[in-house]
Coordinates of C-alpha atoms in Angstrom, one line a residue:
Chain A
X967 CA 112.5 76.2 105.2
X968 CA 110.9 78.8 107.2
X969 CA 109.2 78.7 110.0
X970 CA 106.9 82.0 109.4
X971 CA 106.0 80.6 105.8
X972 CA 106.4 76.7 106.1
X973 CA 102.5 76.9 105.5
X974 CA 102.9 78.5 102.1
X975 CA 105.7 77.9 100.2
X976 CA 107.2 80.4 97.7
X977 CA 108.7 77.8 95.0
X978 CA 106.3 76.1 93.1
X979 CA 107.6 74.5 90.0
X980 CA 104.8 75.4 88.1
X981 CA 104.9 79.2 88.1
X982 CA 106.3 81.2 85.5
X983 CA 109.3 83.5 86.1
X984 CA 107.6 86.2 86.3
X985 CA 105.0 85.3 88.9
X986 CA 107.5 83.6 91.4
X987 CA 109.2 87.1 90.7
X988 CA 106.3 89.0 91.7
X989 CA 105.7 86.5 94.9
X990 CA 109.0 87.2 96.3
X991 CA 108.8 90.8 95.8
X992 CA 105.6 90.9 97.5
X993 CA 106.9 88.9 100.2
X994 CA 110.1 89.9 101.1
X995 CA 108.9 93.6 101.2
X996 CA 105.4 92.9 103.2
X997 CA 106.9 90.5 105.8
X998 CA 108.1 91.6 109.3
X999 CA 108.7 88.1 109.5
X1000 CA 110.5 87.6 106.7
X1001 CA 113.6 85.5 108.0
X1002 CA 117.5 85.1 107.1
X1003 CA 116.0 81.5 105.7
X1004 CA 113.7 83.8 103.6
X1005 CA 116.1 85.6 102.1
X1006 CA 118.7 83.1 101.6
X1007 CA 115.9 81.0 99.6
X1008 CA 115.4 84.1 97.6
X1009 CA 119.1 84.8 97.1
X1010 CA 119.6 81.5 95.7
X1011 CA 116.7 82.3 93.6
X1012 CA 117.4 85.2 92.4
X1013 CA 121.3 84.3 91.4
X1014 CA 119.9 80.7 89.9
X1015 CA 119.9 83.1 86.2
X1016 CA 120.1 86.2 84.7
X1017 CA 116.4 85.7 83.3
X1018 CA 115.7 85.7 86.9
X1019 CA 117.6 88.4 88.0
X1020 CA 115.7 90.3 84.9
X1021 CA 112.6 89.8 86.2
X1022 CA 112.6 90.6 89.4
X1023 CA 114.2 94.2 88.8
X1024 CA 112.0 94.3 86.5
X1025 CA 108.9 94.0 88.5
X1026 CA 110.7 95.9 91.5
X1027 CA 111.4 98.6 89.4
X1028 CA 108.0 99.1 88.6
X1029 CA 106.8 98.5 92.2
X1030 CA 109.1 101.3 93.3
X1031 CA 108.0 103.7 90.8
X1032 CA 104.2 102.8 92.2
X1033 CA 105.5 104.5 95.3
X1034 CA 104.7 107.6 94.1
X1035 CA 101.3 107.0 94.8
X1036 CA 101.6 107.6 98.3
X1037 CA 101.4 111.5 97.3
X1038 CA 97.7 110.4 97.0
X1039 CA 97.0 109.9 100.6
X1040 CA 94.3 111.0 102.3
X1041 CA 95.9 113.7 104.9
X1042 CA 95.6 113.1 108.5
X1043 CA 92.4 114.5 109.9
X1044 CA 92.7 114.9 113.2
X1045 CA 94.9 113.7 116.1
X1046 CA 97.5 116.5 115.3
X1047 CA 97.6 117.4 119.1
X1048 CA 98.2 113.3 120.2
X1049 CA 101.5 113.3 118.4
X1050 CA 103.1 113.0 121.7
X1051 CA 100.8 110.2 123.0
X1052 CA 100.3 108.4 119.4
X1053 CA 104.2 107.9 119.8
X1054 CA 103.7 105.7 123.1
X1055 CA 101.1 103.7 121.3
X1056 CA 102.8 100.8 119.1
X1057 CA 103.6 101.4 115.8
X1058 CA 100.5 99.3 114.1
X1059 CA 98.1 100.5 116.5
X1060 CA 99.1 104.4 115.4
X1061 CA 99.3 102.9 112.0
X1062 CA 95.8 102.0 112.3
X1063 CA 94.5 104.9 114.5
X1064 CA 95.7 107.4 112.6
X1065 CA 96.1 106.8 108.7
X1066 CA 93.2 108.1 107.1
X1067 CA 91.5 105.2 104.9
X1068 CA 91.0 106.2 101.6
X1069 CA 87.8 105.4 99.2
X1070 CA 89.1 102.0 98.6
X1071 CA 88.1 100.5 102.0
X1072 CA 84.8 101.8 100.8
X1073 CA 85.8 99.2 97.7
X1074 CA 87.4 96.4 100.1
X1075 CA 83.5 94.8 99.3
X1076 CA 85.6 93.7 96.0
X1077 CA 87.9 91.2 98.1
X1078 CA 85.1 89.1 99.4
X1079 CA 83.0 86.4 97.4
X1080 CA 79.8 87.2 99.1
X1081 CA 80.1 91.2 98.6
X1082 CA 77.1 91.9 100.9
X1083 CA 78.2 90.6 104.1
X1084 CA 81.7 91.9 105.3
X1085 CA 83.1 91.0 109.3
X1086 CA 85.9 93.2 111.1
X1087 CA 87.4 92.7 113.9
X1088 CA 89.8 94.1 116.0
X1089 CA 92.0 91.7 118.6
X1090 CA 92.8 93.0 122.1
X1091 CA 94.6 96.4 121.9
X1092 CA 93.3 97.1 118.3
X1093 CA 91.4 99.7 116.5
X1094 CA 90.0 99.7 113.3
X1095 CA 88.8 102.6 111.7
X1096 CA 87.0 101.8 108.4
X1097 CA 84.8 103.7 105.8
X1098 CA 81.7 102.0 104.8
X1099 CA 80.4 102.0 100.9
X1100 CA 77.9 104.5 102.1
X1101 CA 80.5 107.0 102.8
X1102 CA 79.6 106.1 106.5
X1103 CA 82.6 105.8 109.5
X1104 CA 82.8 103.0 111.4
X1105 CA 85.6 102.7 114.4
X1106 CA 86.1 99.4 116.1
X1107 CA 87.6 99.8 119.7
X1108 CA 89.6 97.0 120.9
X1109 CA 88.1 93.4 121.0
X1110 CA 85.4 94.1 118.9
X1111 CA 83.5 92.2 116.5
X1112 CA 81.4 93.7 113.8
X1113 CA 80.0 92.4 110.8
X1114 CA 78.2 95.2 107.7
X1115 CA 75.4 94.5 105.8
X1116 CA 74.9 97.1 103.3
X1117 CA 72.3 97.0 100.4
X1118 CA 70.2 99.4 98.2
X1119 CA 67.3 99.7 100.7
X1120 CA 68.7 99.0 104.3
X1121 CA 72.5 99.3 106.3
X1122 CA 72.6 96.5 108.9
X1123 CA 75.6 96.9 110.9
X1124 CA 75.9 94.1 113.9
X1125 CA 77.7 94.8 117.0
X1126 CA 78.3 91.1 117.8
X1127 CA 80.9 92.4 121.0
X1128 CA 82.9 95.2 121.6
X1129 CA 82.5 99.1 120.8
X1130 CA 82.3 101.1 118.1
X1131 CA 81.6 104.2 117.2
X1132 CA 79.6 105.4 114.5
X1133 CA 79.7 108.4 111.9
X1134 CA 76.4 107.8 109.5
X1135 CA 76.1 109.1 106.3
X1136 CA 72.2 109.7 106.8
X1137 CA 70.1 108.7 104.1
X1138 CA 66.6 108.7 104.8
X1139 CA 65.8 106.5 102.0
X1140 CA 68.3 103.5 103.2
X1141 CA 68.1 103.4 106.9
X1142 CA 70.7 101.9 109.1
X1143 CA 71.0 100.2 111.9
X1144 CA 73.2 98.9 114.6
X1145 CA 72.2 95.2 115.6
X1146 CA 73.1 95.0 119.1
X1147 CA 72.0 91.8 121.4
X1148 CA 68.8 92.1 119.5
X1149 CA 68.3 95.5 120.5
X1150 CA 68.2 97.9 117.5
X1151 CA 69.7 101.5 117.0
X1152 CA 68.3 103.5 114.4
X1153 CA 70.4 106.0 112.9
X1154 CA 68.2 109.6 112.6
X1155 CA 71.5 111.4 111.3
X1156 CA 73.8 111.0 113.8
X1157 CA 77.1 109.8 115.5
X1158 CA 77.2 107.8 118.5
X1159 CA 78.6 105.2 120.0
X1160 CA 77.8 101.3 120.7
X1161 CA 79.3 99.4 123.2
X1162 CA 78.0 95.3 123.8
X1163 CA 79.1 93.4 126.9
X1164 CA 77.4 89.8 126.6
X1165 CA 73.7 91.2 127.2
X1166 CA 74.5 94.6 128.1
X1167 CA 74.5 97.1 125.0
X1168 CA 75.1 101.4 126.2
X1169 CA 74.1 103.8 123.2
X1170 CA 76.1 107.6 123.6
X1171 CA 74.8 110.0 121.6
X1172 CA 76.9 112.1 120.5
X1173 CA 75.6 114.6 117.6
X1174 CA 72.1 114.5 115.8
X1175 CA 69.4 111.9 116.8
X1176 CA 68.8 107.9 117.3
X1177 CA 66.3 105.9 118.2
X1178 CA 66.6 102.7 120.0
X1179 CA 64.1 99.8 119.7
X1180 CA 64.5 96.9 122.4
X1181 CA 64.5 93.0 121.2
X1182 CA 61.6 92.3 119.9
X1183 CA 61.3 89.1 122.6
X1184 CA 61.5 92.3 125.2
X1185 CA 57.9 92.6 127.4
X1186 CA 57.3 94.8 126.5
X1187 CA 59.1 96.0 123.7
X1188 CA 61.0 100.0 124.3
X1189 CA 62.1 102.8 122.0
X1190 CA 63.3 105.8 123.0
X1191 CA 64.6 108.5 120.6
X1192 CA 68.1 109.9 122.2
X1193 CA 69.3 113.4 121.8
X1194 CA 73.4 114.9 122.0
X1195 CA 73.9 114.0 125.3
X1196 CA 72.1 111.4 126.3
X1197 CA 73.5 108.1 127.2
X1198 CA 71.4 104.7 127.3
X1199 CA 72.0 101.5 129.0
X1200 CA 69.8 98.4 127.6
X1201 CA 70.2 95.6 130.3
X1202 CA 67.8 93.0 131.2
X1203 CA 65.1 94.2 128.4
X1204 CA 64.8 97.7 130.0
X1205 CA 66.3 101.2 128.7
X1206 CA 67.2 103.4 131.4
X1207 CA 68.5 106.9 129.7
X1208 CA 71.1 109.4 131.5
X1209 CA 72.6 112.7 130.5
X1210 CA 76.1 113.1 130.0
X1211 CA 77.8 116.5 129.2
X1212 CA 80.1 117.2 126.4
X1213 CA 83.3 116.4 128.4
X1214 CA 82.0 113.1 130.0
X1215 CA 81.0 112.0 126.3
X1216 CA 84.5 112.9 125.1
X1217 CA 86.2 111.0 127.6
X1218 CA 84.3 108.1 127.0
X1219 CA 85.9 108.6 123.0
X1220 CA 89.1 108.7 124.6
X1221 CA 89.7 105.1 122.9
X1222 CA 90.0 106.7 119.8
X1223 CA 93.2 108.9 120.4
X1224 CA 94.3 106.0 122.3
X1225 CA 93.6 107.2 125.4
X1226 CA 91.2 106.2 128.5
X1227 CA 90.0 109.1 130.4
X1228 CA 89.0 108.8 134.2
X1229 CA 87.5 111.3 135.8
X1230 CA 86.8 110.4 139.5
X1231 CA 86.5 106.8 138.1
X1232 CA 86.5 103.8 141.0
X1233 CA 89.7 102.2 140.7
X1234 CA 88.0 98.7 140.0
X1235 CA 86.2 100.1 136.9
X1236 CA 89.5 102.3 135.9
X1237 CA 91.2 98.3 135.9
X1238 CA 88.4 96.7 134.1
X1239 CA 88.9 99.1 131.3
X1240 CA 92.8 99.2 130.9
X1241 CA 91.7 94.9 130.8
X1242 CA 89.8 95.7 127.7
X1243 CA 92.9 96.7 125.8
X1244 CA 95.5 94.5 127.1
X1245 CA 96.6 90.8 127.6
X1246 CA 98.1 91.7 131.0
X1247 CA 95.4 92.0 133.4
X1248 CA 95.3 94.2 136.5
X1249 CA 94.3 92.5 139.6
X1250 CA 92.3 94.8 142.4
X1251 CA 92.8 92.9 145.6
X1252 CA 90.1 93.6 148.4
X1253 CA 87.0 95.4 148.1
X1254 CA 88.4 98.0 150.5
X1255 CA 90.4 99.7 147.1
X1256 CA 87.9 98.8 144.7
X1257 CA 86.1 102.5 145.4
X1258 CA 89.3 105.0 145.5
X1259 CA 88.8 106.7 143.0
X1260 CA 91.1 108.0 139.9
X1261 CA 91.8 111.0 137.6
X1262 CA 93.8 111.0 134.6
X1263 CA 94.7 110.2 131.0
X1264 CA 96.5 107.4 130.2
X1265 CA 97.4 105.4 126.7
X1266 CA 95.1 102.4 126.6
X1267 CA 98.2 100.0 126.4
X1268 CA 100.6 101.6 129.1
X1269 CA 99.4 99.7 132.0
X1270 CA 102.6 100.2 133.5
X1271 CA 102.1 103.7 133.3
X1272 CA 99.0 103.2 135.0
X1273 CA 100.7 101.0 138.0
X1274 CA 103.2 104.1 138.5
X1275 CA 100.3 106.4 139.0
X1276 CA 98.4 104.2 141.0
X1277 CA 101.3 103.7 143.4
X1278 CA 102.2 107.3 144.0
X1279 CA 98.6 109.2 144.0
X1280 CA 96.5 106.2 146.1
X1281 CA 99.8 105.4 147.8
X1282 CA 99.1 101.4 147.2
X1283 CA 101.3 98.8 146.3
X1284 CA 101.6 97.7 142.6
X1285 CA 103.5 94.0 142.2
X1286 CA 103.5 92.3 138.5
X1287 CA 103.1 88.4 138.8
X1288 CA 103.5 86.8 135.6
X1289 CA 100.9 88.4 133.3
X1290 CA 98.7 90.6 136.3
X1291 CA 99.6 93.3 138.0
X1292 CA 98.3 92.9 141.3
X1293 CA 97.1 96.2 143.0
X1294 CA 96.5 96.3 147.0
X1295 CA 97.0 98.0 150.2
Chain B
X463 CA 129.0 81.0 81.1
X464 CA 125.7 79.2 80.5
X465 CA 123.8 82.6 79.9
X466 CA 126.1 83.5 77.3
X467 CA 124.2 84.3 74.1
X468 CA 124.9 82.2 70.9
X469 CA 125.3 85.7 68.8
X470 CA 128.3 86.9 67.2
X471 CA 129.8 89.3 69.7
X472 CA 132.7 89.9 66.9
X473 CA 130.5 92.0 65.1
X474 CA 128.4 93.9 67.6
X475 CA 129.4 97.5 66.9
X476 CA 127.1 98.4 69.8
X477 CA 129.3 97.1 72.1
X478 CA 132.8 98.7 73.8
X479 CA 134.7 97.1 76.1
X480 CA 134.4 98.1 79.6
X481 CA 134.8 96.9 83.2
X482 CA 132.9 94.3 84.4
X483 CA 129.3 95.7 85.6
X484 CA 128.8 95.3 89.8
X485 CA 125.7 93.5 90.5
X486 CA 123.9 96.4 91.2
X487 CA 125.3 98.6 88.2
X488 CA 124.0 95.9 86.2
X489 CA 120.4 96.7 87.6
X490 CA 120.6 100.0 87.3
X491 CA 121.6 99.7 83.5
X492 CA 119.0 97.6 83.1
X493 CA 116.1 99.5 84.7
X494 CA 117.0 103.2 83.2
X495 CA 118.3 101.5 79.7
X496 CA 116.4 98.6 78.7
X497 CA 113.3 98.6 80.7
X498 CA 112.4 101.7 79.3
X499 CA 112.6 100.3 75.2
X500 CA 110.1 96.9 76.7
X501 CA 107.2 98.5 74.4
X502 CA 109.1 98.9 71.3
X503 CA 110.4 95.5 71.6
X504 CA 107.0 93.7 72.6
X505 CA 105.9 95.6 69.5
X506 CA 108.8 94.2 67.1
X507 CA 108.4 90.6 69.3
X508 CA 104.5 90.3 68.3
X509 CA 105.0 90.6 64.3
X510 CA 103.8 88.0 62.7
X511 CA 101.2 86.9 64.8
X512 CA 102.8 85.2 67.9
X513 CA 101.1 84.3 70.8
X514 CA 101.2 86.3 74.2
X515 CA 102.8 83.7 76.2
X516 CA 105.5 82.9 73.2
X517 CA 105.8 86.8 73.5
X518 CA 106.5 86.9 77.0
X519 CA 108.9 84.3 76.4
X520 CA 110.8 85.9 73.8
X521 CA 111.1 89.1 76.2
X522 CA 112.6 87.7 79.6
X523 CA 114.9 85.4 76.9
X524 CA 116.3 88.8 75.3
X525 CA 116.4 90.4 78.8
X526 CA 118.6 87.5 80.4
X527 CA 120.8 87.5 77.0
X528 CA 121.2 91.5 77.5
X529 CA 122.1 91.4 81.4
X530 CA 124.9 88.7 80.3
X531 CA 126.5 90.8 78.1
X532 CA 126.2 93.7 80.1
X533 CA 127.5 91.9 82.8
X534 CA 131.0 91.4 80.8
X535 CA 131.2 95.0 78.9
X536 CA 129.1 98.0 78.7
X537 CA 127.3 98.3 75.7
X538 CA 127.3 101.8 73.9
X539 CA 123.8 101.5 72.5
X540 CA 121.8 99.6 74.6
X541 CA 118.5 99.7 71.8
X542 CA 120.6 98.3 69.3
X543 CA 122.0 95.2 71.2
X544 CA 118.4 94.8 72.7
X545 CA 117.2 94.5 68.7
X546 CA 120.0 92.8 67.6
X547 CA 119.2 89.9 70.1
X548 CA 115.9 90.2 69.5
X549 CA 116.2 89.8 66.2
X550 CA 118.5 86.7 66.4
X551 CA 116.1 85.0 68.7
X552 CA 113.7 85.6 66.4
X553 CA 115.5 83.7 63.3
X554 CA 116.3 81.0 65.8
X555 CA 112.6 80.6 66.7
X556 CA 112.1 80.4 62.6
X557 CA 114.9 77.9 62.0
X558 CA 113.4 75.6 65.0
X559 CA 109.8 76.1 63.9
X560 CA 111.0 75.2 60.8
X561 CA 107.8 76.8 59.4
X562 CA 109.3 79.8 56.8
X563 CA 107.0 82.6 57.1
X564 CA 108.2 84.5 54.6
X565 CA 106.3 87.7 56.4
X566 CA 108.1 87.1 59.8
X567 CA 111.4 86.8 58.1
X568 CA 110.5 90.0 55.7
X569 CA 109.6 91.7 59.0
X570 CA 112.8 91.3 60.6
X571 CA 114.1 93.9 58.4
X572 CA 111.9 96.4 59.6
X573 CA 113.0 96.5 62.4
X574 CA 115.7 99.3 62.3
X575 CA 112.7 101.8 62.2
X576 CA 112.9 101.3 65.9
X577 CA 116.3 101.5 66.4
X578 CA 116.7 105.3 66.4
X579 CA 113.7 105.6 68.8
X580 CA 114.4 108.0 70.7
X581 CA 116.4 107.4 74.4
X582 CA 113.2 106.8 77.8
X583 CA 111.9 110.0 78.3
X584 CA 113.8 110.5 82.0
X585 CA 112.5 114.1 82.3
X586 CA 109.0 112.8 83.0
X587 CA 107.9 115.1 85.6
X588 CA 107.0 113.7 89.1
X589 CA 103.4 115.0 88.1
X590 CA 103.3 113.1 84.5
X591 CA 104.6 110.1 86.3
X592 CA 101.5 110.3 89.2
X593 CA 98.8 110.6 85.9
X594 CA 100.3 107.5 84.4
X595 CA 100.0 105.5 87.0
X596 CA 97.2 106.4 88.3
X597 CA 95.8 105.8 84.6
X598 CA 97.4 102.4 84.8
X599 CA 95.7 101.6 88.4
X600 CA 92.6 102.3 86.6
X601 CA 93.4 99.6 84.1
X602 CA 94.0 96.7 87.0
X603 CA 91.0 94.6 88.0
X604 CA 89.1 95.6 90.4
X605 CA 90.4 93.6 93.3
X606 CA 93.7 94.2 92.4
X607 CA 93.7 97.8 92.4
X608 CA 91.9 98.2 95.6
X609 CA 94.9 96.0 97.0
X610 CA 97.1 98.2 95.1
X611 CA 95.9 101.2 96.4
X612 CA 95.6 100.2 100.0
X613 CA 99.8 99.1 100.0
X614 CA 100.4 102.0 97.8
X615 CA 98.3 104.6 98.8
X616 CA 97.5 104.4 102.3
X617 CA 100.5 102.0 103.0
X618 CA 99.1 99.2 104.4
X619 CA 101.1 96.3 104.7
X620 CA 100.0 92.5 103.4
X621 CA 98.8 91.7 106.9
X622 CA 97.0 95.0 107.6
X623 CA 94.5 95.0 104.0
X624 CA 93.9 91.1 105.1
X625 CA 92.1 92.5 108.2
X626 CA 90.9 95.4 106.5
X627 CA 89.0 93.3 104.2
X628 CA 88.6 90.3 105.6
X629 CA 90.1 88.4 102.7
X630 CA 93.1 85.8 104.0
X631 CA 96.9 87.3 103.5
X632 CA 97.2 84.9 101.1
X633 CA 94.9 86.5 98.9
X634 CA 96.4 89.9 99.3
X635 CA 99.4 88.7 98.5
X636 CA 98.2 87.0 95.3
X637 CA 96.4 90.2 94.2
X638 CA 99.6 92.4 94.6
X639 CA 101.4 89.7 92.6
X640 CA 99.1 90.3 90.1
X641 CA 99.0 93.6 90.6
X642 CA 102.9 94.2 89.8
X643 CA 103.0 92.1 86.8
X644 CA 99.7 94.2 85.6
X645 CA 101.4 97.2 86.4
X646 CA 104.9 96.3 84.5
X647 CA 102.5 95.5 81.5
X648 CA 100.4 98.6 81.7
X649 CA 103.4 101.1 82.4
X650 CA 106.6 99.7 80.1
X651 CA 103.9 99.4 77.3
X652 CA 102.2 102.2 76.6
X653 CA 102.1 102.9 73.0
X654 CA 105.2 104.3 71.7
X655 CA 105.4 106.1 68.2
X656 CA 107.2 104.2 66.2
X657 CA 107.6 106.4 63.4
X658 CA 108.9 109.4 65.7
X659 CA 111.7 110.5 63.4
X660 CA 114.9 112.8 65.4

């Protein structure tokens, strides 16, 4: 028995033919995992009878010819120019970054029992980019947890940790909002971008118009309507609101190419980002470093890449222990 | 050989000796020859008023007897041993019932309107095949064909539509199950004319 599958086993007396058929078919062409035990299991299966045999071409036959469908996809809409870095990024992660998701994500409502309320999440290193039944974009950075609410007279979107960024389909007549720490964005016809830390929730606008509304348990309670441009930071209750131009707003949307920007970022805050992404953690040793500061572009998951750079610009000394890479003088 | 169908073999005109079929000749002869004649013979299977399951059964029972006795020779007309087993299971399944309908055995003899149906239409154009299934996709549950169309169209794999959608990878899998046995139904049963004469 297999390991990868010992929680759900493919022979069960009770099916038909056909559907243990359809079950290893599904399987054995879905599975990374799918082992030699797997497919020995299967072989034996499959050379048990010719009624077996019969079915299963049968089915894969059919499943082959559904290929054709592929002809369908959506065509890539942007990234054409990250080819080179998409390739550093692992295979999944470029799956996901990159494959335009057709309308049925729009339908993926269909796979839950309660239709109204779906979660996504994205693990460390993930991105997500989904299309809501609005027609609205949603992209989920890595470590992000995000659950959508849509009905006929409101959009609820809750930003329960993480970042994402947002593309609304405005419709003044069903308002949405991104539920943040309590704080609430209100989307005026816009895209911007949502980032929660514990308490701390930062609202980019990128393109058309927001307004954010503070916890209503805030004293006192704040809105603010933000333009292109401006970038908000709700901590402790209170809404302090910068400018950013166009290229510091981009870099922050590095994440989804897969890339961090830094521009003249302090090396403490450059390693507390690449730790967003990754299971390996970079250490800064000594407050001395913390402040040097960095420039460049780097894939979100090539720390090592990082530690190369980090060695030979700021001339420091980069040593991986177990899981952290320890940075000092 | 256990598979080995009870009918007479001595007087199967359909069938020339040949070498014996490699497991994946076999496959292919099955796909491009028999696959293709499955809604003719659900049609001639569901006379007389059989149930869908006793339908289904009758099908994968003449597929297994074809693949054994493709597996030993090469048969010259595929349609006619496909009826001709067919049809014997069929007066088995008459003889155990032991119920004579006199309109299922009548029926039987009908059944050489399909034999000259003409060979699966393998100059379907790529673009004819697309409209079919996508027509077929539209036939699937709803569920189902969004799990379809996330593998098929946007190539997700099992584990990548689970997190899409938040359903378990159980689930997905259980959908595209069902969505490859919908699929067979839809797609090698469309109606076929059976009074097409050549």
């Amino acid at each position: 028995m297999s390991g990868a599958h010992a929680d759900s086993k493919i022979f069960d007396g009770a099916q038909s033919v056909d559907a243990l058929a359809a079950q290893f078919l599904i399987r054995r062409r879905n599975h990374a995992d799918w082992t030699a035990d797997d497919e020995s299991q299967f072989s034996a299966w499959l050379s048990q009878s010719l009624a077996h045999k019969a079915a299963y071409w049968r089915l894969e036959a059919i499943w082959e010819r559904a290929d054709r469908l592929s002809a369908l996809r959506v065509a890539k809409t942007e990234d054409a120019a990250e080819s080179s870095l998409q390739s550093r990024i692992t295979r999944w992660r470029a799956v996901l970054a990159t494959i335009a998701v057709s309308a049925c994500v729009v339908a993926s409502g269909f796979l839950l029992h309660a239709p109204h309320t779906i979660a996504y999440s994205t693990p460390i290193g993930g991105h997500l980019d989904i299309r809501l039944t609005d027609g609205s974009r949603v992209e989920l950075n890595t470590d992000t947890v995000l659950r959508a609410s849509l009905s006929d007279h409101e959009r609820i979107v809750t930003l329960d940790k993480g970042e994402a960024y947002f593309q609304i389909s405005h419709d003044r007549s069903t308002p949405f909002f991104v539920m943040a720490a309590g704080h609430r964005v209100v989307d005026l016809g816009t895209k911007f971008l949502v980032r929660r830390n514990a308490d701390r929730v930062e609202v980019a606008l990128i393109e058309g118009r927001a307004r954010i509304e503070t916890a209503a348990s805030s004293h006192p309670p704040v809105t603010a309507v933000l333009k292109p441009g401006d970038f908000a930071v709700i901590a402790r209750d209170t809404v302090s609101v910068s400018k950013k131009n166009t290229d510091a707003l981009a870099d922050q949307l590095g994440w989804r190419r897969g890339v961090l920007v830094f521009d003249h970022m302090a090396l403490a805050d450059a390693a507390a980002e690449f730790n967003r992404y990754n299971n390996r953690k970079i250490v800064v040793v000594g407050p001395s470093i913390a402040g040097l500061e960095i420039v460049g572009t780097f894939p979100v998951n090539d720390i090592d890449l990082f530690g190369r750079a980090v060695k030979t610009v700021l001339g420091l000394n980069v040593e991986r222990h177990g899981e952290e890479i320890l940075i000092s003088r | 050989m256990a598979d080995t169908p009870d009918i007479d073999r001595a007087e199967d005109a359909a069938l020339i000796s040949g070498d014996l079929l490699s497991a994946g000749d076999l496959r292919l002869w099955f796909v491009r020859e028999v696959l293709p004649l499955e809604a003719v013979l659900i049609q001639f299977l569901m006379r007389g008023g059989r149930s869908k399951s006793d339908v289904e059964d009758l099908r994968q029972d003449v597929y297994m007897r074809v693949c054994a006795i493709a597996q030993e020779a090469i048969p010259a007309q595929t349609k006619a041993l496909v009826f001709k087993i067919a049809r014997n299971l069929l007066i088995d399944r008459v003889r155990h019932e032991q119920v004579v309908s006199i309109e299922s055995v009548e029926n039987l003899d009908v059944l050489n309107v399909a034999i000259d149906e003409p060979a699966p239409d393998r100059s379907v154009i790529a673009r004819e095949e697309l409209r079919r299934l996508q027509a077929a996709l539209d036939k699937l549950p709803d569920r189902v064909r969004c799990a379809v169309i996330m593998q098929k169209i946007d190539g997700f794999s099992v584990r990548e539509i689970a997190v899409r959608t938040g359903a378990s990878e159980r689930t997905i899998e259980r959908l595209l199950s069902d969505g490859v046995r919908a699929l067979a139904e839809i797609m090698l049963r469309e109606p076929v004319d059976m009074r097409r004469t050549t």
